[in-house]
Short mmCIF file of C-alpha atoms and ligand atoms in Angstrom, two decimals:
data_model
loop_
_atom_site.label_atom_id
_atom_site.label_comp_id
_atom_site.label_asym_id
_atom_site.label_seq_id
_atom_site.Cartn_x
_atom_site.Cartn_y
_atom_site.Cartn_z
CA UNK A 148 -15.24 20.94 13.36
CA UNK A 149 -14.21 17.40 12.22
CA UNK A 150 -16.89 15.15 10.71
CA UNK A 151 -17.94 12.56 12.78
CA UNK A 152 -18.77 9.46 11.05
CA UNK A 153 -16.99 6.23 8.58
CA UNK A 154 -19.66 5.57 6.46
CA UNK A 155 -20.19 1.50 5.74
CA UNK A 156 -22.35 0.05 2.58
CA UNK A 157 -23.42 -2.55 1.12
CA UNK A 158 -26.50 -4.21 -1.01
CA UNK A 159 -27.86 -6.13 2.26
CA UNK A 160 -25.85 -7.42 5.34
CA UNK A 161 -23.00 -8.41 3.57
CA UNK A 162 -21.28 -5.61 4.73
CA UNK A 163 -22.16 -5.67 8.66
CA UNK A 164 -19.67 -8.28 8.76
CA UNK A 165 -16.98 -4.90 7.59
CA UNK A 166 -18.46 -2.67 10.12
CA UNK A 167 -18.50 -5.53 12.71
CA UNK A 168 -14.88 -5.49 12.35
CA UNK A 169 -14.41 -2.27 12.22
CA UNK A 170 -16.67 -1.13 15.33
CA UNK A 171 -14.55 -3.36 17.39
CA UNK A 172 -10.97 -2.49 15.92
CA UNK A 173 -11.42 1.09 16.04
CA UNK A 174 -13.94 2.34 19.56
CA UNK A 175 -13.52 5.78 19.07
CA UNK A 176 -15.04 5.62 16.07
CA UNK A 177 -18.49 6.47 15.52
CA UNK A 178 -20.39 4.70 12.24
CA UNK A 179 -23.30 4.87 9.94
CA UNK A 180 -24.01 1.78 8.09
CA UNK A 181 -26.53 1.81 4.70
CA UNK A 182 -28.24 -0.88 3.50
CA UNK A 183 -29.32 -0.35 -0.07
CA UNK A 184 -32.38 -2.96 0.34
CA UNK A 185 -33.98 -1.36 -2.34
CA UNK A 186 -31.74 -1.91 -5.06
CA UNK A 187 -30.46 -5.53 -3.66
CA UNK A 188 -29.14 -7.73 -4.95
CA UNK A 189 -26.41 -5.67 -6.72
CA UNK A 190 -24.66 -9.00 -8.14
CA UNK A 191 -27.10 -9.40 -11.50
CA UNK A 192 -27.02 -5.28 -12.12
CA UNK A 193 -25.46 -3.93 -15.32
CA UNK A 194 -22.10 -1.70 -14.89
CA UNK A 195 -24.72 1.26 -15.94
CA UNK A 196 -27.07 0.69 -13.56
CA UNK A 197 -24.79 -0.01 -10.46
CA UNK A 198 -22.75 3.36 -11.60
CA UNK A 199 -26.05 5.54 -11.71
CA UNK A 200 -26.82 4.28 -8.18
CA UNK A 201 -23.57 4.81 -6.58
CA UNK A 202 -23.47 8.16 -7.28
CA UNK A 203 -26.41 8.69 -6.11
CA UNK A 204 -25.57 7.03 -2.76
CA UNK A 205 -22.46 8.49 -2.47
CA UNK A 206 -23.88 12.18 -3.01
CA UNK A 207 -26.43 11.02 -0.13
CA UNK A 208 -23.45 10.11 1.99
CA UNK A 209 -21.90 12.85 1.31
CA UNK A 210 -24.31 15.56 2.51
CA UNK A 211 -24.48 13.75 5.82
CA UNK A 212 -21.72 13.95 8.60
CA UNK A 213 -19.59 11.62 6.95
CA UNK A 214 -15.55 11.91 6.86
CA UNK A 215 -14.96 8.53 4.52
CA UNK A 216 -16.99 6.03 2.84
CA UNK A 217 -15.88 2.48 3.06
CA UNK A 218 -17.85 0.50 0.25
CA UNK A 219 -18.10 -2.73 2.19
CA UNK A 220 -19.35 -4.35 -1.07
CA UNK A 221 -17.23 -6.05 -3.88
CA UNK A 222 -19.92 -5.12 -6.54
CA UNK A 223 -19.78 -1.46 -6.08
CA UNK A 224 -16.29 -1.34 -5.28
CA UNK A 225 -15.98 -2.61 -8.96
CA UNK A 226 -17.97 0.02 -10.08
CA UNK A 227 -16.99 3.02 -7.98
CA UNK A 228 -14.29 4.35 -10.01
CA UNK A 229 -16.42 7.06 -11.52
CA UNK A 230 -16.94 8.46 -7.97
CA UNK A 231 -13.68 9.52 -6.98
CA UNK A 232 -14.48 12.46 -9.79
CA UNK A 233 -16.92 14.38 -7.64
CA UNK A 234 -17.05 12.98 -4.42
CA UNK A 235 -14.61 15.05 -2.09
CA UNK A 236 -14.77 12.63 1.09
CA UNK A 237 -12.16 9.66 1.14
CA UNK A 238 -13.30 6.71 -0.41
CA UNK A 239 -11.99 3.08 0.06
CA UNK A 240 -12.84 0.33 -2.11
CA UNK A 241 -12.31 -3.46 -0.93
CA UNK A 242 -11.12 -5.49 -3.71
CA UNK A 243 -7.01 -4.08 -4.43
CA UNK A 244 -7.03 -4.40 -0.24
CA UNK A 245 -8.40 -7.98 -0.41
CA UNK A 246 -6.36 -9.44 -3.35
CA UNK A 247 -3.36 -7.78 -2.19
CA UNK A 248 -3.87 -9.42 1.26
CA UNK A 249 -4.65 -12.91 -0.36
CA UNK A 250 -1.35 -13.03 -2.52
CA UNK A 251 0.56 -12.69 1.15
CA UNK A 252 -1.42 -15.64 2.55
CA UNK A 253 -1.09 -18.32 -0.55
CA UNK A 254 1.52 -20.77 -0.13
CA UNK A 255 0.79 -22.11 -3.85
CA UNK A 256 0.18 -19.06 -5.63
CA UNK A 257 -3.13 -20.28 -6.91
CA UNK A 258 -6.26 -18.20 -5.58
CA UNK A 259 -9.73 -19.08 -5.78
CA UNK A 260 -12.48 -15.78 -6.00
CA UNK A 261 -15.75 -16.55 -5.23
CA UNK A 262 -17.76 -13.37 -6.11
CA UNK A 263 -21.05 -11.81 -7.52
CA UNK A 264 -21.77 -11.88 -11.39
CA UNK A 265 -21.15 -8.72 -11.61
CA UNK A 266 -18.02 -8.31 -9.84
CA UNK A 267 -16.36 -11.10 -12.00
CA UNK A 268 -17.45 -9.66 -15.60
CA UNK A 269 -15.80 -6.37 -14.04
CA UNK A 270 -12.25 -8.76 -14.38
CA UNK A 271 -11.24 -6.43 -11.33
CA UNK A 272 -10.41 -9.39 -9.32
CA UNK A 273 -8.61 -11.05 -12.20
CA UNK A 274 -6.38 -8.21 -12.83
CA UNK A 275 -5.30 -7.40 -9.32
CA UNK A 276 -4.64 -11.33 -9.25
CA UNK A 277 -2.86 -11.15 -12.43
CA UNK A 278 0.25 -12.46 -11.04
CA UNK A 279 -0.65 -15.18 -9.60
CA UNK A 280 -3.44 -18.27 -10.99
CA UNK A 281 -7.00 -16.97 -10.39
CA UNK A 282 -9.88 -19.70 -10.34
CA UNK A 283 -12.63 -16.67 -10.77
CA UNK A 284 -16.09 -17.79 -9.86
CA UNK A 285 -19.61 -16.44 -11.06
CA UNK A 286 -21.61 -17.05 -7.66
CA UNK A 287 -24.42 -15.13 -7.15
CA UNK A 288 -26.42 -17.65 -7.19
CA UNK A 289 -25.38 -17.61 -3.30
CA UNK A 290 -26.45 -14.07 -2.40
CA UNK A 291 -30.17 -13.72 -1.95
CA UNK A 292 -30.16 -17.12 -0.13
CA UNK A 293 -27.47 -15.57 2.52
CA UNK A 294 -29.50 -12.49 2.47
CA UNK A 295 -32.49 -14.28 3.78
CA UNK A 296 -30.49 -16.55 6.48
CA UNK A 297 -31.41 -19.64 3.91
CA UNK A 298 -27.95 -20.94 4.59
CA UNK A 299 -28.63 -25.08 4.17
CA UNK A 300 -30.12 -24.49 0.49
CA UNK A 301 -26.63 -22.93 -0.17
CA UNK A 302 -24.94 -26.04 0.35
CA UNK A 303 -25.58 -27.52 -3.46
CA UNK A 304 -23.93 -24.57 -5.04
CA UNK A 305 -20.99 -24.53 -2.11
CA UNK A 306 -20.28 -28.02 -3.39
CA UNK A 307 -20.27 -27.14 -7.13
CA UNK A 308 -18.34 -23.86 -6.66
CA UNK A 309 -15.52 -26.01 -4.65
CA UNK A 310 -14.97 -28.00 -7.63
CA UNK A 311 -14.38 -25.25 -9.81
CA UNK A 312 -11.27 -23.73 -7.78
CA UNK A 313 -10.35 -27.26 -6.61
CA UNK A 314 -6.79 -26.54 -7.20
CA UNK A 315 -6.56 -23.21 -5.01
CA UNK A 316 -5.37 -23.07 -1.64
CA UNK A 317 -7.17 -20.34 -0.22
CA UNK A 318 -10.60 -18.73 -1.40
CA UNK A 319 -11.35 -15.29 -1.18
CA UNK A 320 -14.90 -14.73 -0.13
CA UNK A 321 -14.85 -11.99 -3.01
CA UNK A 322 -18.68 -10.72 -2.08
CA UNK A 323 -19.11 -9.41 1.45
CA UNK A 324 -22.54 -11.62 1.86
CA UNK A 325 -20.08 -15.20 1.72
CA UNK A 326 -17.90 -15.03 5.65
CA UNK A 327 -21.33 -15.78 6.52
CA UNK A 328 -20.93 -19.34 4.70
CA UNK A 329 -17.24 -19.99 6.52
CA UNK A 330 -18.61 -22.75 8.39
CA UNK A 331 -20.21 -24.41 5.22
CA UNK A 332 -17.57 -24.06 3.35
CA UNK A 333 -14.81 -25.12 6.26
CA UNK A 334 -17.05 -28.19 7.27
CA UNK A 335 -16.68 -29.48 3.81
CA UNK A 336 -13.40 -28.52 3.15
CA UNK A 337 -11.57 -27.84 6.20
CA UNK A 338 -8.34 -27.19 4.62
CA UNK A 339 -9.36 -24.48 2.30
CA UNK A 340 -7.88 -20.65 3.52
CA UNK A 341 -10.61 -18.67 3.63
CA UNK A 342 -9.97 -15.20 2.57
CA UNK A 343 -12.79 -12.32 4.16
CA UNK A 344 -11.93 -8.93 3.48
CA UNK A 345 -12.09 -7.39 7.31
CA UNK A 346 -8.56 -7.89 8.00
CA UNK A 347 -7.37 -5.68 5.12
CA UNK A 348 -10.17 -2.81 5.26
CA UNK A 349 -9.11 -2.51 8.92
CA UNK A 350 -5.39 -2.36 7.52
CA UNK A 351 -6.91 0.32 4.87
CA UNK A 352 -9.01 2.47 7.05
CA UNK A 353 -6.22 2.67 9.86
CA UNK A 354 -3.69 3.86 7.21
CA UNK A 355 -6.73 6.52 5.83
CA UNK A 356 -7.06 8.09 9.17
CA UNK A 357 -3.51 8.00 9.92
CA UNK A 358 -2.81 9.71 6.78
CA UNK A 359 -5.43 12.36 7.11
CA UNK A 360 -5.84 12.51 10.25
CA UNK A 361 -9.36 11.96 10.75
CA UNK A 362 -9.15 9.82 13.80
CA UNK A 363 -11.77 10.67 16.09
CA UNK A 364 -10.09 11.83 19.56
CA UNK A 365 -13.24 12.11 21.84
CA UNK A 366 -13.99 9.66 24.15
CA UNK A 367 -17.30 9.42 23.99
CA UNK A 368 -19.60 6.49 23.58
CA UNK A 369 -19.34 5.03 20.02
CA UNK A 370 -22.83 5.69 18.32
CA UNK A 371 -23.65 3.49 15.12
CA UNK A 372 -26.73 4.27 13.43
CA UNK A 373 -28.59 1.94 10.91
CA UNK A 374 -30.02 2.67 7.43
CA UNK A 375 -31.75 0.93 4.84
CA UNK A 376 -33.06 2.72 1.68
CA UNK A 377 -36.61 0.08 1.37
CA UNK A 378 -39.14 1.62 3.51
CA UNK A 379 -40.47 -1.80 4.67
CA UNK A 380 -36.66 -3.38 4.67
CA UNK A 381 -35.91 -6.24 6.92
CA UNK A 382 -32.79 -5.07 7.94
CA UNK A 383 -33.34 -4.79 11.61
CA UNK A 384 -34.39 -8.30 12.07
CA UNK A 385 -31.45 -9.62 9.41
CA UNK A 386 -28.74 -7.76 11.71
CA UNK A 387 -29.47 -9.78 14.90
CA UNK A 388 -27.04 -12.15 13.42
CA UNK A 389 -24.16 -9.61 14.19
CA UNK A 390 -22.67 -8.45 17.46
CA UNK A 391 -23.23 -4.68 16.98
CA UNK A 392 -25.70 -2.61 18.55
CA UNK A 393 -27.44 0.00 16.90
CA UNK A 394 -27.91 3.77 18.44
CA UNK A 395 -31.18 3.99 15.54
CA UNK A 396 -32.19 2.15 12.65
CA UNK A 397 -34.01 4.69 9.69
CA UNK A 398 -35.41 5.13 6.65
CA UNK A 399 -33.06 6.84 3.90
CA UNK A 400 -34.83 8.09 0.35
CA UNK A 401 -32.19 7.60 -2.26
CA UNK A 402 -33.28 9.81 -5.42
N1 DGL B 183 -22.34 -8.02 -0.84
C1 DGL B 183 -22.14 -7.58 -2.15
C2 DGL B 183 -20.74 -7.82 -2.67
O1 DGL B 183 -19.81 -7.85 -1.89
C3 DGL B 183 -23.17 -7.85 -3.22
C4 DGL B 183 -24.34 -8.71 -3.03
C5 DGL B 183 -25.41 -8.38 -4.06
O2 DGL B 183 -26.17 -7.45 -3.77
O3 DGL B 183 -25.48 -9.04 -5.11
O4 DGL B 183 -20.51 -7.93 -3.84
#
């Protein structure tokens, strides 16, 4: 029997903006989406540390009915090499997808990244924008204020992480948590192409199911179930800001 679910993560709800997209894009679908509360923010992690816990997430995924794991994070997605070692489900990391779609939309070949601390010491972005000039920014400074809706106190560090790639035309929003700043960012500079990766993980997970054919063929209802790995997490509440509705929203022990 075919495994049923795509498997979406991220730190916080970064990534609900992925499975938003996703959800809508693809109906027959059916998706489980994990919060790692507990371990947020990812951003300020060591490579170590962030490696240790994605294989232990992606061992969790893996015992459940899960046919591919989309990492709907930048930060693990720069650390997730490791996994494709022991982990027999598809995988698909965002960053290659996103840069790759980035250097089609430029029209002056200079890119600004906006991304966690973490992602930009991993120079992941860098390199797959090696061809072009990258303005790479250290901004997770950002994160935990997104995470907790505090999106007016962002609006100092917005300002100050415009200047840096004030050359760039187009931004990518290199950290899952930052399409929720679009209109911040496009009220003060309206010009700016703003980069999210949605459009080319839809691209990505199309040509994954094509390829392996893993589409889902039922017609039933699409189910989407919630998890967060902090027992008290907040994650219900958080996800009101997106348009997807939940079948159940659990506890998951990560050990
Ligand atoms: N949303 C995550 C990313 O795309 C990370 C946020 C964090 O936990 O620091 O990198």
């Amino acid at each position: 029997m075919k495994k049923s679910y795509i498997a979406v993560f991220d730190s916080g709800v970064g990534g609900l903006h992925i499975l938003e997209s996703l959800a809508k894009e693809y109906k027959n679908e059916n998706f489980i989406y994990l919060a790692d509360e507990d371990f947020f923010p990812y951003g300020v992690k060591t490579k170590e540390q962030l490696e240790n816990r994605l294989t232990l997430i992606a061992n969790k995924l893996s015992e459940m009915d899960v046919k591919a794991i989309v990492i709907a994070c930048n930060t693990a997605s720069a650390n997730s090499h490791h996994l494709k070692e022991f982990i027999k489900i598809p995988i698909i990391e965002i960053i290659t997808a996103t840069a790759n779609y980035a250097k089609t939309v430029t029209l002056n070949n200079k890119i600004g990244v906006w991304a966690t601390n973490a992602t930009i010491s991993s120079n992941k972005y860098q390199e797959a924008l090696s061809d072009v000039v990258c303005y790479a920014v250290k901004a997770s400074d950002l994160v935990e204020l997104i995470e907790n809706n505090l999106l007016n106190e962002t609006i100092p560090f917005v300002n100050k992480h415009l200047e840096e790639i004030k050359d760039a035309d187009s931004l990518i929003l290199g950290c899952t948590h930052f399409p929720l700043l679009s209109e911040i960012i496009k009220e003060i500079n309206p010009s700016l192409l703003q980069i999210s990766s949605n459009i080319p993980v839809n691209v990505a997970v199309k040509k994954l199911l094509d390829e392996l054919d893993l589409h889902n063929d039922s017609n039933d209802l699409q189910i989407i179930k919630l998890y967060t790995t902090k027992i008290s997490g907040e994650l219900k509440d958080k996800a009101r800001r997106f348009n997807i509705t939940f079948n159940s929203v659990d506890y998951l022990e990560i050990k």
